[in-house]
Coordinates of C-alpha atoms (C1' of nucleotides) in Angstrom, one line a residue:
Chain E
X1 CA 1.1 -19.6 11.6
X2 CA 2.9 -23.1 11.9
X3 CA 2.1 -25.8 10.0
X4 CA 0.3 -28.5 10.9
X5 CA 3.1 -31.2 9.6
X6 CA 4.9 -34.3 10.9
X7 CA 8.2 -34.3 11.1
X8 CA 9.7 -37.4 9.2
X9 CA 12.1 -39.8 11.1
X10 CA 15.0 -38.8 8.6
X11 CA 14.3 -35.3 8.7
X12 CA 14.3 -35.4 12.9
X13 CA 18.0 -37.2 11.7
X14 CA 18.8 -34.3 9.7
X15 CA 17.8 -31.5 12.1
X16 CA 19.3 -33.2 15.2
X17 CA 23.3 -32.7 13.4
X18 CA 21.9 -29.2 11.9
X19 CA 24.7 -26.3 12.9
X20 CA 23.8 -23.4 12.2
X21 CA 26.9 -21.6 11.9
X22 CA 27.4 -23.1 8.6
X23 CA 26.0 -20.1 7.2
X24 CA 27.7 -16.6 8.0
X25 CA 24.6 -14.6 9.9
X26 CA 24.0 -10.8 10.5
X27 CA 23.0 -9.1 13.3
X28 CA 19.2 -8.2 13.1
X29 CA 17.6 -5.5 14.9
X30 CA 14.3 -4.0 15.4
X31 CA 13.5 -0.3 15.5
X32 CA 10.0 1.5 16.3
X33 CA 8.8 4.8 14.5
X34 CA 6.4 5.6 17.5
X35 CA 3.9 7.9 15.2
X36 CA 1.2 10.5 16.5
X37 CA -0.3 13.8 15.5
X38 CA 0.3 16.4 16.9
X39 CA -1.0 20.0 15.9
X40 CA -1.5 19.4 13.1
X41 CA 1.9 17.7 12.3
X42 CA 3.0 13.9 12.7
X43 CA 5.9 13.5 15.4
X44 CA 7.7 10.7 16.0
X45 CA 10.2 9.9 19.1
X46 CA 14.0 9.7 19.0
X47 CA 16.2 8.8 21.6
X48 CA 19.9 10.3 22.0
X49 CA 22.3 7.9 21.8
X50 CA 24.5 7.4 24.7
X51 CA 27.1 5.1 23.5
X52 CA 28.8 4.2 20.2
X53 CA 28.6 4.7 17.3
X54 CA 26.4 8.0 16.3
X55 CA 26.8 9.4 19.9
X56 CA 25.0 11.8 20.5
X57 CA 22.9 11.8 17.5
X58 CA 18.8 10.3 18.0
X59 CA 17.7 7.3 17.0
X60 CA 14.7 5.4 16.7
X61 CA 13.6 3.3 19.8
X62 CA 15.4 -0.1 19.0
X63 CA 17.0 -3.1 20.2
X64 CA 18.9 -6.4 18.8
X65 CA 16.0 -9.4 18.4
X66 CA 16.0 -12.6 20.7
X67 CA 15.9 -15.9 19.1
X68 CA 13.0 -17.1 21.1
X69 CA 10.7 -14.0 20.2
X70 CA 9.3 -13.2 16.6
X71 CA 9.6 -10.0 15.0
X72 CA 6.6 -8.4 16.6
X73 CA 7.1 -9.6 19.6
X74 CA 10.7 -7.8 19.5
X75 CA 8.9 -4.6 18.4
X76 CA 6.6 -4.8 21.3
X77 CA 8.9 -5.4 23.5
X78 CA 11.1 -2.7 22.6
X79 CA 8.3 -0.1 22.3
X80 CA 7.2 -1.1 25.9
X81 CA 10.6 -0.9 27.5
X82 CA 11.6 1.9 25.9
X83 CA 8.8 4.1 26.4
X84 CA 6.4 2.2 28.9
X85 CA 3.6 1.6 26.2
X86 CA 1.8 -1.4 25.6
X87 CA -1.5 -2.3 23.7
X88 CA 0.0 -0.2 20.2
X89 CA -1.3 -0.9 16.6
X90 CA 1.7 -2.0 15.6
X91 CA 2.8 -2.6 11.8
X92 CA 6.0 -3.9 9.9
X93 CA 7.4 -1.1 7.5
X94 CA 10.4 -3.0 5.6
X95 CA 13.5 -4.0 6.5
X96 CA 16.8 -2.2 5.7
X97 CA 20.0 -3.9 4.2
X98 CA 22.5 -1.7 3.2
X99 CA 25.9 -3.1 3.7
X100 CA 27.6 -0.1 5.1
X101 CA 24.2 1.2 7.5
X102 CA 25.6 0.4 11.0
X103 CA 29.1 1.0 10.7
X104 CA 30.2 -2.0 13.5
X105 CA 29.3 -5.0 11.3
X106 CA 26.5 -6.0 9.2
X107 CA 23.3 -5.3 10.9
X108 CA 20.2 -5.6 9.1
X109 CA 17.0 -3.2 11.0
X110 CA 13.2 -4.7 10.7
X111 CA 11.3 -1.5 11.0
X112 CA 7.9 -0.9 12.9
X113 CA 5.4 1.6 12.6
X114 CA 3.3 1.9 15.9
X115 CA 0.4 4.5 16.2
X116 CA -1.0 6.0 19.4
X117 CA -3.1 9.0 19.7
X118 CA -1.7 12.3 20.8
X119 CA -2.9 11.3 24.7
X120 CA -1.0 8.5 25.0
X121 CA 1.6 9.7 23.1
X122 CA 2.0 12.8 25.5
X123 CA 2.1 10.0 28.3
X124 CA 5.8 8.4 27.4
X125 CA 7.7 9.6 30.0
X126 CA 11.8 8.8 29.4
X127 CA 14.6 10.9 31.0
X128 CA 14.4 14.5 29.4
X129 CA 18.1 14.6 28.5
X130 CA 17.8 11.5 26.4
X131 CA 14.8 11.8 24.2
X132 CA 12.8 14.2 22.5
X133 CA 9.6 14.3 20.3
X134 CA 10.7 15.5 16.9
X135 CA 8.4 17.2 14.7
X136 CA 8.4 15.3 11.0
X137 CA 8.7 18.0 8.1
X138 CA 8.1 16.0 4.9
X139 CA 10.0 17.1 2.5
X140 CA 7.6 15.3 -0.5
X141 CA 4.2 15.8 -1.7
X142 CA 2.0 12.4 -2.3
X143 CA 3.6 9.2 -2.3
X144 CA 6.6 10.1 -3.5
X145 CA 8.9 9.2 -0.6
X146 CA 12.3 9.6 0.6
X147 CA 14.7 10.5 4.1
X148 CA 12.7 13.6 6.3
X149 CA 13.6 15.8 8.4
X150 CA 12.9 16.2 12.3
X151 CA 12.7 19.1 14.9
X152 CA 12.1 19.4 18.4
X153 CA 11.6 22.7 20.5
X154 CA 13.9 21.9 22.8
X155 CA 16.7 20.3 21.1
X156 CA 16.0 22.1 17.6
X157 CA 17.1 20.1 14.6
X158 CA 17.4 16.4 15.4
X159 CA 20.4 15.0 13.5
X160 CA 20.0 11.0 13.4
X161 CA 21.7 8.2 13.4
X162 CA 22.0 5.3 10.8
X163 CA 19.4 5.4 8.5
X164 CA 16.4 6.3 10.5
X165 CA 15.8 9.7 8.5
X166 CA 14.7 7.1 5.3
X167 CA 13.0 4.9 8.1
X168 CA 10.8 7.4 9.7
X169 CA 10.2 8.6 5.7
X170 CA 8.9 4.9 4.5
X171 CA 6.6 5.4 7.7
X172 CA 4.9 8.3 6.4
X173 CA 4.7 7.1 2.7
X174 CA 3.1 4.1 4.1
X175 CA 0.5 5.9 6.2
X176 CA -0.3 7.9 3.2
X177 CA -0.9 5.2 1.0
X178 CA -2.7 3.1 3.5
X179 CA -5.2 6.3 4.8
X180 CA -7.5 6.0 1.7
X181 CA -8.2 1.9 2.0
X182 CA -7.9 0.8 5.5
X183 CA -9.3 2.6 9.1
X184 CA -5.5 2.8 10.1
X185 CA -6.4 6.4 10.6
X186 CA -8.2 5.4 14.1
X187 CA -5.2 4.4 15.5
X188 CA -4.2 7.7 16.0
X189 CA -7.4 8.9 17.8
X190 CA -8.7 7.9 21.3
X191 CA -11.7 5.7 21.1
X192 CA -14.4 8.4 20.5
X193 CA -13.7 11.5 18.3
X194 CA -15.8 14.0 16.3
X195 CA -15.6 13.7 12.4
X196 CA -13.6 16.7 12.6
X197 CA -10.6 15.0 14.9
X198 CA -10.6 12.1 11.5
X199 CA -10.3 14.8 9.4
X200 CA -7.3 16.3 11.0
X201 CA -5.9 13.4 11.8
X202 CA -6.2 12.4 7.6
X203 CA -5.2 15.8 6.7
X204 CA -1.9 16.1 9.3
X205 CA -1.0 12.4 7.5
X206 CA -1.0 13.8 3.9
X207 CA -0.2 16.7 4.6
X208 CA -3.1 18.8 2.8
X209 CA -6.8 20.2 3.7
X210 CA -9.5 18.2 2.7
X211 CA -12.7 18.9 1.7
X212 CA -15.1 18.9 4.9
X213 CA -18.2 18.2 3.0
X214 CA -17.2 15.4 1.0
X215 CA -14.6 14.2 3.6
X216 CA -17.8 13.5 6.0
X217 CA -20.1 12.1 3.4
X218 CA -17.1 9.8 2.5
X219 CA -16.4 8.6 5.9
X220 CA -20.3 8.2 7.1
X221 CA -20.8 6.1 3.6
X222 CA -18.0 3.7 4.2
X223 CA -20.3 2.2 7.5
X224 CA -17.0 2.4 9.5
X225 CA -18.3 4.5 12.4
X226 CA -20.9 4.7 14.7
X227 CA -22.5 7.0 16.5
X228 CA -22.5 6.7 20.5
X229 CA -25.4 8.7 20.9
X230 CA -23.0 11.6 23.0
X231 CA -21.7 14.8 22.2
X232 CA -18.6 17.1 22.7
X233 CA -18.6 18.8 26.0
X234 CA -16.9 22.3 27.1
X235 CA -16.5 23.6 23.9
X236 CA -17.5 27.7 23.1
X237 CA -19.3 26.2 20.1
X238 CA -22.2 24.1 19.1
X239 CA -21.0 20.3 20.0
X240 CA -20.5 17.9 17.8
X241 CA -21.6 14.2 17.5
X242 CA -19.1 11.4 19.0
X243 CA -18.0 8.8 17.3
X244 CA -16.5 5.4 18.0
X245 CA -15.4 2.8 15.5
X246 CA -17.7 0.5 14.2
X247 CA -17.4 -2.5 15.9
X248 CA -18.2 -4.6 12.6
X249 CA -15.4 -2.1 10.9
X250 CA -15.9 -3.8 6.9
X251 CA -12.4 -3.9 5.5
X252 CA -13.6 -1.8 2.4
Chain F
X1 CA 22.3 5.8 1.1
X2 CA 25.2 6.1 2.9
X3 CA 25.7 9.3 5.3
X4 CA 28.1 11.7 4.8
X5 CA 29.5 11.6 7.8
X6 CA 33.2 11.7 9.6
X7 CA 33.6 8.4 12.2
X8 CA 34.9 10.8 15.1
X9 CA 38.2 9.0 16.8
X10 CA 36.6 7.9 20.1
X11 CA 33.7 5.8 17.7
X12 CA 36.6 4.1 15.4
X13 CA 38.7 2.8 18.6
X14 CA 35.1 1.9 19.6
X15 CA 34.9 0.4 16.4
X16 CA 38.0 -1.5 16.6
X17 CA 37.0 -3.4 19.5
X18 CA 33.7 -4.6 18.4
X19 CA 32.7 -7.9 18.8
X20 CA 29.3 -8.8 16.6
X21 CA 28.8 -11.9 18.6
X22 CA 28.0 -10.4 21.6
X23 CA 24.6 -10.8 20.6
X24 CA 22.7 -13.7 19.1
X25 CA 22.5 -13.6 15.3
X26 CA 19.7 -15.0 14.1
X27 CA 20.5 -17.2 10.1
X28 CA 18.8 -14.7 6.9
X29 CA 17.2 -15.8 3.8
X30 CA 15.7 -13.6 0.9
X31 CA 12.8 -15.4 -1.0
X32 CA 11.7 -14.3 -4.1
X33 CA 8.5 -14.5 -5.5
X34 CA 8.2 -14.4 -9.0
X35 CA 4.8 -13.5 -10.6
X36 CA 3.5 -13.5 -14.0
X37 CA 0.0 -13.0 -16.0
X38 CA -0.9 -16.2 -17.5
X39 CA -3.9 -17.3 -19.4
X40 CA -6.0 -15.0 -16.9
X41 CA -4.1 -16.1 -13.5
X42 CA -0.8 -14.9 -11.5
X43 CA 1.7 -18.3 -11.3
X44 CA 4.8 -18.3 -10.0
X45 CA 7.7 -20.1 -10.0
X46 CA 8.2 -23.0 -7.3
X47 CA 11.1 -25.1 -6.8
X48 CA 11.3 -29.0 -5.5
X49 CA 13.3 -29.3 -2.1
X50 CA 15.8 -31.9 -2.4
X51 CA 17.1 -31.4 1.0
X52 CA 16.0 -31.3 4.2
X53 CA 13.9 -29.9 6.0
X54 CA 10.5 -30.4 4.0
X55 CA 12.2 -32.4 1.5
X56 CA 10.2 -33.4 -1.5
X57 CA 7.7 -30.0 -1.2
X58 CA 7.4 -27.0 -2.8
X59 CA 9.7 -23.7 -2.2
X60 CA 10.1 -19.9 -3.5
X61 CA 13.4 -19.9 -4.7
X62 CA 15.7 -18.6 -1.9
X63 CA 18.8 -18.6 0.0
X64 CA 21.4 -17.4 2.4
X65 CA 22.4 -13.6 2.3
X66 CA 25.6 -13.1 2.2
X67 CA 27.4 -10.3 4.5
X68 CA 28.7 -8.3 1.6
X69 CA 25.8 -7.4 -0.4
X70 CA 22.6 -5.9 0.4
X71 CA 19.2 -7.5 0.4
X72 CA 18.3 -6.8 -2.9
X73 CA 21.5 -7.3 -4.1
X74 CA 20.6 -11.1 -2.4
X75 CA 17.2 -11.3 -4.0
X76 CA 18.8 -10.4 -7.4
X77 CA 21.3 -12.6 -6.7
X78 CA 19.4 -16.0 -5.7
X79 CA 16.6 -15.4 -8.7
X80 CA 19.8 -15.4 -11.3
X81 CA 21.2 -17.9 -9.9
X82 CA 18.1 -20.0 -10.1
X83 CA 16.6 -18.5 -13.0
X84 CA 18.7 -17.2 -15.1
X85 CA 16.8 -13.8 -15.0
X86 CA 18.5 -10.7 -14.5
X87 CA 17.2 -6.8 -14.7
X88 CA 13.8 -7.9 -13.5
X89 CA 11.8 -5.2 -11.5
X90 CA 12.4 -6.5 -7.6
X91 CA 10.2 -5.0 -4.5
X92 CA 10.6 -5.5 -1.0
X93 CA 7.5 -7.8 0.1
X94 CA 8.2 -8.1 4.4
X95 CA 10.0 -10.1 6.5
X96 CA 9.0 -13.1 8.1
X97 CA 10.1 -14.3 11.3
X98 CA 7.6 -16.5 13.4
X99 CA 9.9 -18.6 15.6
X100 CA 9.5 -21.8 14.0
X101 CA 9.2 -20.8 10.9
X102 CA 12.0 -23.1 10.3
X103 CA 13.0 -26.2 11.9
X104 CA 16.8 -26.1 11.9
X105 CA 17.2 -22.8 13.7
X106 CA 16.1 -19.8 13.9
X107 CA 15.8 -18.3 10.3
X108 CA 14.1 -15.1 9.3
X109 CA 13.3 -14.8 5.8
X110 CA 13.0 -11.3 3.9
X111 CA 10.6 -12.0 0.6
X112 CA 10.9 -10.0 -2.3
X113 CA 8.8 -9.9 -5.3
X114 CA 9.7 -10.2 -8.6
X115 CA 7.1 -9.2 -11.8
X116 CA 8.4 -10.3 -15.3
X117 CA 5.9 -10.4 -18.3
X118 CA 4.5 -13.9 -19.5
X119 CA 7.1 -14.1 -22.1
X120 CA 10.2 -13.8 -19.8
X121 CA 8.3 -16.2 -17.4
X122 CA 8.2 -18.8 -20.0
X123 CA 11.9 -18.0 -20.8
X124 CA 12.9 -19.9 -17.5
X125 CA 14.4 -22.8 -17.8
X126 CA 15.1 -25.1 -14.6
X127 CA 15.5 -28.9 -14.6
X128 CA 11.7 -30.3 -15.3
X129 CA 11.2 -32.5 -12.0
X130 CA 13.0 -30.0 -9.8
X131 CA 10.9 -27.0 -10.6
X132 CA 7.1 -25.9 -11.5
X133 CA 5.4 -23.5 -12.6
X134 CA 2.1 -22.7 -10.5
X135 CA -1.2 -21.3 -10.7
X136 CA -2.1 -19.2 -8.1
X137 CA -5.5 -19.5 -6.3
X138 CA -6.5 -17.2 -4.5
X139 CA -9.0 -18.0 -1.2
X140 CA -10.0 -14.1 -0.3
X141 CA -11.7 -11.1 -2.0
X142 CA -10.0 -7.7 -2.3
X143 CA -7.2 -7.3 -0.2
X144 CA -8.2 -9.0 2.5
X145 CA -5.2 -11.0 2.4
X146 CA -3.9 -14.6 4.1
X147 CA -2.2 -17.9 2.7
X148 CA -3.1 -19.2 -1.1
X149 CA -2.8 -22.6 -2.5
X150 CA -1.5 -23.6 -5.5
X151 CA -1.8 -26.3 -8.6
X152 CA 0.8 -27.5 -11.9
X153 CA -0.9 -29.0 -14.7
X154 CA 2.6 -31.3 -14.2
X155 CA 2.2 -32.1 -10.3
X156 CA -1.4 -31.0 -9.3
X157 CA -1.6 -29.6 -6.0
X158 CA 1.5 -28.0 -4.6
X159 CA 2.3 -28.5 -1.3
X160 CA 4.2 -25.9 -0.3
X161 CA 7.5 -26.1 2.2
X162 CA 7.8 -23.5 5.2
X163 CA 5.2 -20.2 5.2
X164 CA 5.7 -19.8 1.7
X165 CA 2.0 -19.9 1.4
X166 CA 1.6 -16.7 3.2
X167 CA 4.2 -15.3 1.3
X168 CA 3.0 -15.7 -1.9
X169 CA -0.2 -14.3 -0.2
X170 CA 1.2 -11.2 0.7
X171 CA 2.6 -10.9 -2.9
X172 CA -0.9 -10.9 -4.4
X173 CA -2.4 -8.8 -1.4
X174 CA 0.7 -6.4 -2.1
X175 CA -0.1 -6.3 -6.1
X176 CA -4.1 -5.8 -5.5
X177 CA -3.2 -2.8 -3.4
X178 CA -0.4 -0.7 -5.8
X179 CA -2.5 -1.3 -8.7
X180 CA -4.4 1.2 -8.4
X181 CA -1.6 4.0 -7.9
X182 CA 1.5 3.2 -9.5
X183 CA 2.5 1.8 -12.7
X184 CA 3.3 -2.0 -11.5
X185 CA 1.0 -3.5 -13.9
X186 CA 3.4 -2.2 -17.0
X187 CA 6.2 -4.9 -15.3
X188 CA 4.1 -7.8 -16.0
X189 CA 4.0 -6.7 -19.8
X190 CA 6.5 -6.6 -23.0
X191 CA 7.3 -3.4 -23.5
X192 CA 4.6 -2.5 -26.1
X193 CA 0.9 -3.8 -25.3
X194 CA -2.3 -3.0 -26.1
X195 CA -5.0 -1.1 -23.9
X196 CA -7.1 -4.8 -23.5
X197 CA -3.3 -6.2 -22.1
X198 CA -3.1 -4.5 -20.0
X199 CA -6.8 -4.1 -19.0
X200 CA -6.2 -7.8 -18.8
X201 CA -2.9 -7.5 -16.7
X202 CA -5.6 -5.8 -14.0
X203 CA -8.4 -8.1 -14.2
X204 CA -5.6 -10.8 -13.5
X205 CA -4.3 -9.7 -10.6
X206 CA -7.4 -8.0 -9.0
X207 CA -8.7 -11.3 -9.6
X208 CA -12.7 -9.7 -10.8
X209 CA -13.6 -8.2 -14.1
X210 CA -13.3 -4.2 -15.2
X211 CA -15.4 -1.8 -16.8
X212 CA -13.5 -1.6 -20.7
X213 CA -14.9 1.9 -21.1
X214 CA -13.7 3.3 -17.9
X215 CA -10.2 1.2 -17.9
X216 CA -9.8 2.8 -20.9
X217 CA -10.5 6.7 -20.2
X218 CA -9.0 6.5 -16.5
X219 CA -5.4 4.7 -18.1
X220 CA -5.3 7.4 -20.9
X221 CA -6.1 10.3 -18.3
X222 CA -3.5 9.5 -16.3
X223 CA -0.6 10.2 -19.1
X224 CA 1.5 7.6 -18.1
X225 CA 0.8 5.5 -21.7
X226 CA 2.5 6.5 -24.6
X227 CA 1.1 5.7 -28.3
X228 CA 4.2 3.6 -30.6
X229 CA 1.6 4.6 -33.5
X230 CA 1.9 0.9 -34.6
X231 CA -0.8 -1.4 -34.4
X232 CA -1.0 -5.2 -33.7
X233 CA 0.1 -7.7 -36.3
X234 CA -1.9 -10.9 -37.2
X235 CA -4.9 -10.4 -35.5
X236 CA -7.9 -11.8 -37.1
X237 CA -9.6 -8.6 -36.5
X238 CA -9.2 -4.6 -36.0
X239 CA -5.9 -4.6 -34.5
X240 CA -5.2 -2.3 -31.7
X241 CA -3.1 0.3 -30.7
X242 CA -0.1 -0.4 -29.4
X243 CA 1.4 1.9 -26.3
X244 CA 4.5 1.7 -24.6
X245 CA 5.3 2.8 -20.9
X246 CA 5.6 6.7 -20.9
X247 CA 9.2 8.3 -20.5
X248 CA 8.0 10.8 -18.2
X249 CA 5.9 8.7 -16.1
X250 CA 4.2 10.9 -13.0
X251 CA 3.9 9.1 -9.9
X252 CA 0.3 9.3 -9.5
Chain U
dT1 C1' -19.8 -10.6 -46.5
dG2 C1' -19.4 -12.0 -41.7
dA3 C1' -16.9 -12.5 -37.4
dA4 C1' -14.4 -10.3 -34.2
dT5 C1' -12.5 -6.7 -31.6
dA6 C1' -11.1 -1.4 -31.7
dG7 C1' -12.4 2.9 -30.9
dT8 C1' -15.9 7.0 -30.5
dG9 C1' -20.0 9.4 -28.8
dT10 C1' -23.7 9.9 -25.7
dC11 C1' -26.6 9.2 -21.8
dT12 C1' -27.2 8.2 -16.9
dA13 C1' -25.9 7.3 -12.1
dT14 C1' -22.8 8.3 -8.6
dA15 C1' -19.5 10.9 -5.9
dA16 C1' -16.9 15.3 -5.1
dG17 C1' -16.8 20.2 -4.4
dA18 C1' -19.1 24.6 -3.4
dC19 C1' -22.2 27.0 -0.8
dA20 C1' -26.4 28.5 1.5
dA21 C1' -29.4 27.9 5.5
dT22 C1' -30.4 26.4 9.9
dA23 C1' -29.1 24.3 14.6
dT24 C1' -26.9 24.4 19.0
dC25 C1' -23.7 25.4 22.2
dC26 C1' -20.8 29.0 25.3
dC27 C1' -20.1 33.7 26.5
Chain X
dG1 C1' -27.7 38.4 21.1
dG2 C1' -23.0 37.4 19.1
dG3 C1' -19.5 34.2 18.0
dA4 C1' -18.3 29.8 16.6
dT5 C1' -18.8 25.4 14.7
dA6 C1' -22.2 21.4 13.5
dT7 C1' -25.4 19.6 10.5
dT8 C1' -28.5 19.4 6.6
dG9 C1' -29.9 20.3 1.9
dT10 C1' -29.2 21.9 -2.8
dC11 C1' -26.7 22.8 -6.9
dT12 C1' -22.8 22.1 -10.0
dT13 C1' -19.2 19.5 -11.8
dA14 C1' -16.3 15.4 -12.6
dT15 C1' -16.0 10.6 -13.1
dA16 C1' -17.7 5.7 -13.8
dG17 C1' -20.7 2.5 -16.0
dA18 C1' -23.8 1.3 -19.7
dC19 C1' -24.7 1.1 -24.3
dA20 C1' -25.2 2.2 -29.2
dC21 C1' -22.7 3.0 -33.3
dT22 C1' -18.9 3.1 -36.5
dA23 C1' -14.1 1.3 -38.0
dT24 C1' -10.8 -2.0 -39.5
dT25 C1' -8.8 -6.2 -40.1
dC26 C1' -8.9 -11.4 -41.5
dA27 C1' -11.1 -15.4 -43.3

DNA sequence: TGAATAGTGTCTATAAGACAATATCCC
DNA sequence: GGGATATTGTCTTATAGACACTATTCA
């Protein structure tokens, strides 16, 4: 949001002699925890690194910012040319400072959380060699936090680079604290699901079972879904009702 | 954290020849916001801008980081420097970065949040015409978030310099949302209080009035309070117990 | 004693968990 | 019909809100 102010004559003085290498800067990136579920587990995807430093190891989907774009706008940028997806729920997760995290020079990472659903997610296409979909084991009950762990089937444990084990653990931490207040669960579901596929998707994210009975009643009360009338189709079991978001989704 | 890990040769020749201005660096600020309880309302502390740009308005204290310390290192750093506060409880709050945001170049800014009780608050001491103290009001509901205003009994309305407004926003959206599952509300307190302090502490921030009975049964339940078995002093009535922040304090 | 707030006990309304009964699909 | 899951309804238990009552301090 810009401000709707007029720039004074000596300001306009001020701006026009302004160099900006009077302070020293860092380099800033961006980088992307790409999150879906994924039976019944969250995966996230990490691409190898092909060049200094960490080669070899897998990192986030990430890239340096340009000064003409704002932060999101870096995020969805990188996201899309990294793994051809656009339209994501996209989120900012915090940004990381340590001095010594990218051992070149100082470079400070504005983390992103983008959600798909497992569809979509299963759509990324990126040379076979050079990324993988790791599997997040959570090494923390709750909201406690902390670095994770990833696996992949065909590369096995995913050794990263940098920081990104504490990055892809702030992600989770945030969805779980997020799941109970706000519909950020829908993200992670195509546009109609059974109230089954919700509860999966909220029990994969916190990484417990739920209560079916209460977790419907819960979810019907809150007026943030809507029927569309249709049911499941091709399943060796009595279908269940479709579901869409509500359209006038009340933010609690 | 730092990895434990050996820089293999090829990545320290690698190293050796790095230059950190092959890509644009965009100029980094921390902001800090500093919130306190008073008489019923969060305030926090603004300063006057003596320089360009948006001379004359109202600013979070802030400044440069430096390439040497980390962000919170910086955030601790500028709210000494311009407070004379130290060991105060510090959170990450986002990072801003809409293009012009600022006018001289591009400048991100990474806000932090700061809680102190009303006593340390009060404790500041900054030149009178170049700083105030103001009350936050707050537009939205909940935690629906977006951009507050803000009034001194000293200058009236503040009109406040860059996105600050949204900042100290997300501070209050940020506070609504933890209160309810984590201790943050003990950082805006002395270290001993009374069950109506801190009931208080909520109704502040939440910004709507609680139940007394059921503040008081759910903050006991969750074992996070610790009786001093003291009561208040100088009360012209039943004083109350006083409780102090529990050592073992369970996350949730 | 009266004003004021602290703290306790009890009742009610609401939400969560458990579980039984019935419904609807595919095979 | 059998297997499987959906959906509805009821019962029990836990928690929140309301409110009455007693306790303790100061003026």
């Amino acid at each position: 949001m810009s401000r709707p102010r007029a720039t004074p004559p000596a300001e306009q003085a001020f701006l026009a002699g302004y160099d900006p290498s009077c302070f020293p800067r860092p380099s800033v990136t961006v980088d992307v925890v790409l999150l879906a579920p994924l039976a019944g587990q969250l995966h996230t995807l990490v691409i190898r690194r092909l060049d200094h430093p960490f080669r070899g190891l897998w990192a986030l989907p990430g890239g340096f910012i340009h000064l003409d774009e704002s932060l999101e706008q870096a995020a969805t940028r990188v996201l899309a040319s990294k793994t051809g997806l656009d339209g994501v729920f996209l989120e900012q997760l915090g940004t990381f400072g340590a001095v010594d995290r990218d051992p070149r020079t100082r470079i400070l990472s504005v983390a992103y959380c983008a959600l798909v659903d497992p569809g979509r997610f299963q759509e990324v296409r990126v040379p076979a060699e050079d990324a993988a979909v790791g599997r997040i084991s959570v090494p923390w009950a709750g909201e406690a936090g902390g670095p994770v762990a990833l696996a992949s089937p065909a590369h096995g444990d995913l050794e990263l680079a940098f920081d990104h084990a504490e990055v892809i653990g702030l992600a989770v931490k945030r969805m779980r604290g997020k799941l109970d207040y706000t519909p950020v669960g829908f993200e992670l579901l195509p546009p109609e699901f059974t109230l089954l596929d919700l509860q999966k998707v909220h029990e994969t994210v916190l990484g417990r079972r739920l209560n079916k009975d209460s977790f419907r009643r819960r979810m019907l009360a809150l007026g943030q879904l809507e029927a569309t009338g249709e049911v499941q189709e091709g399943v060796d079991h009595r279908p269940a009702a479709l579901y869409r978001r509500a359209k006038g989704g009340l933010a609690r």
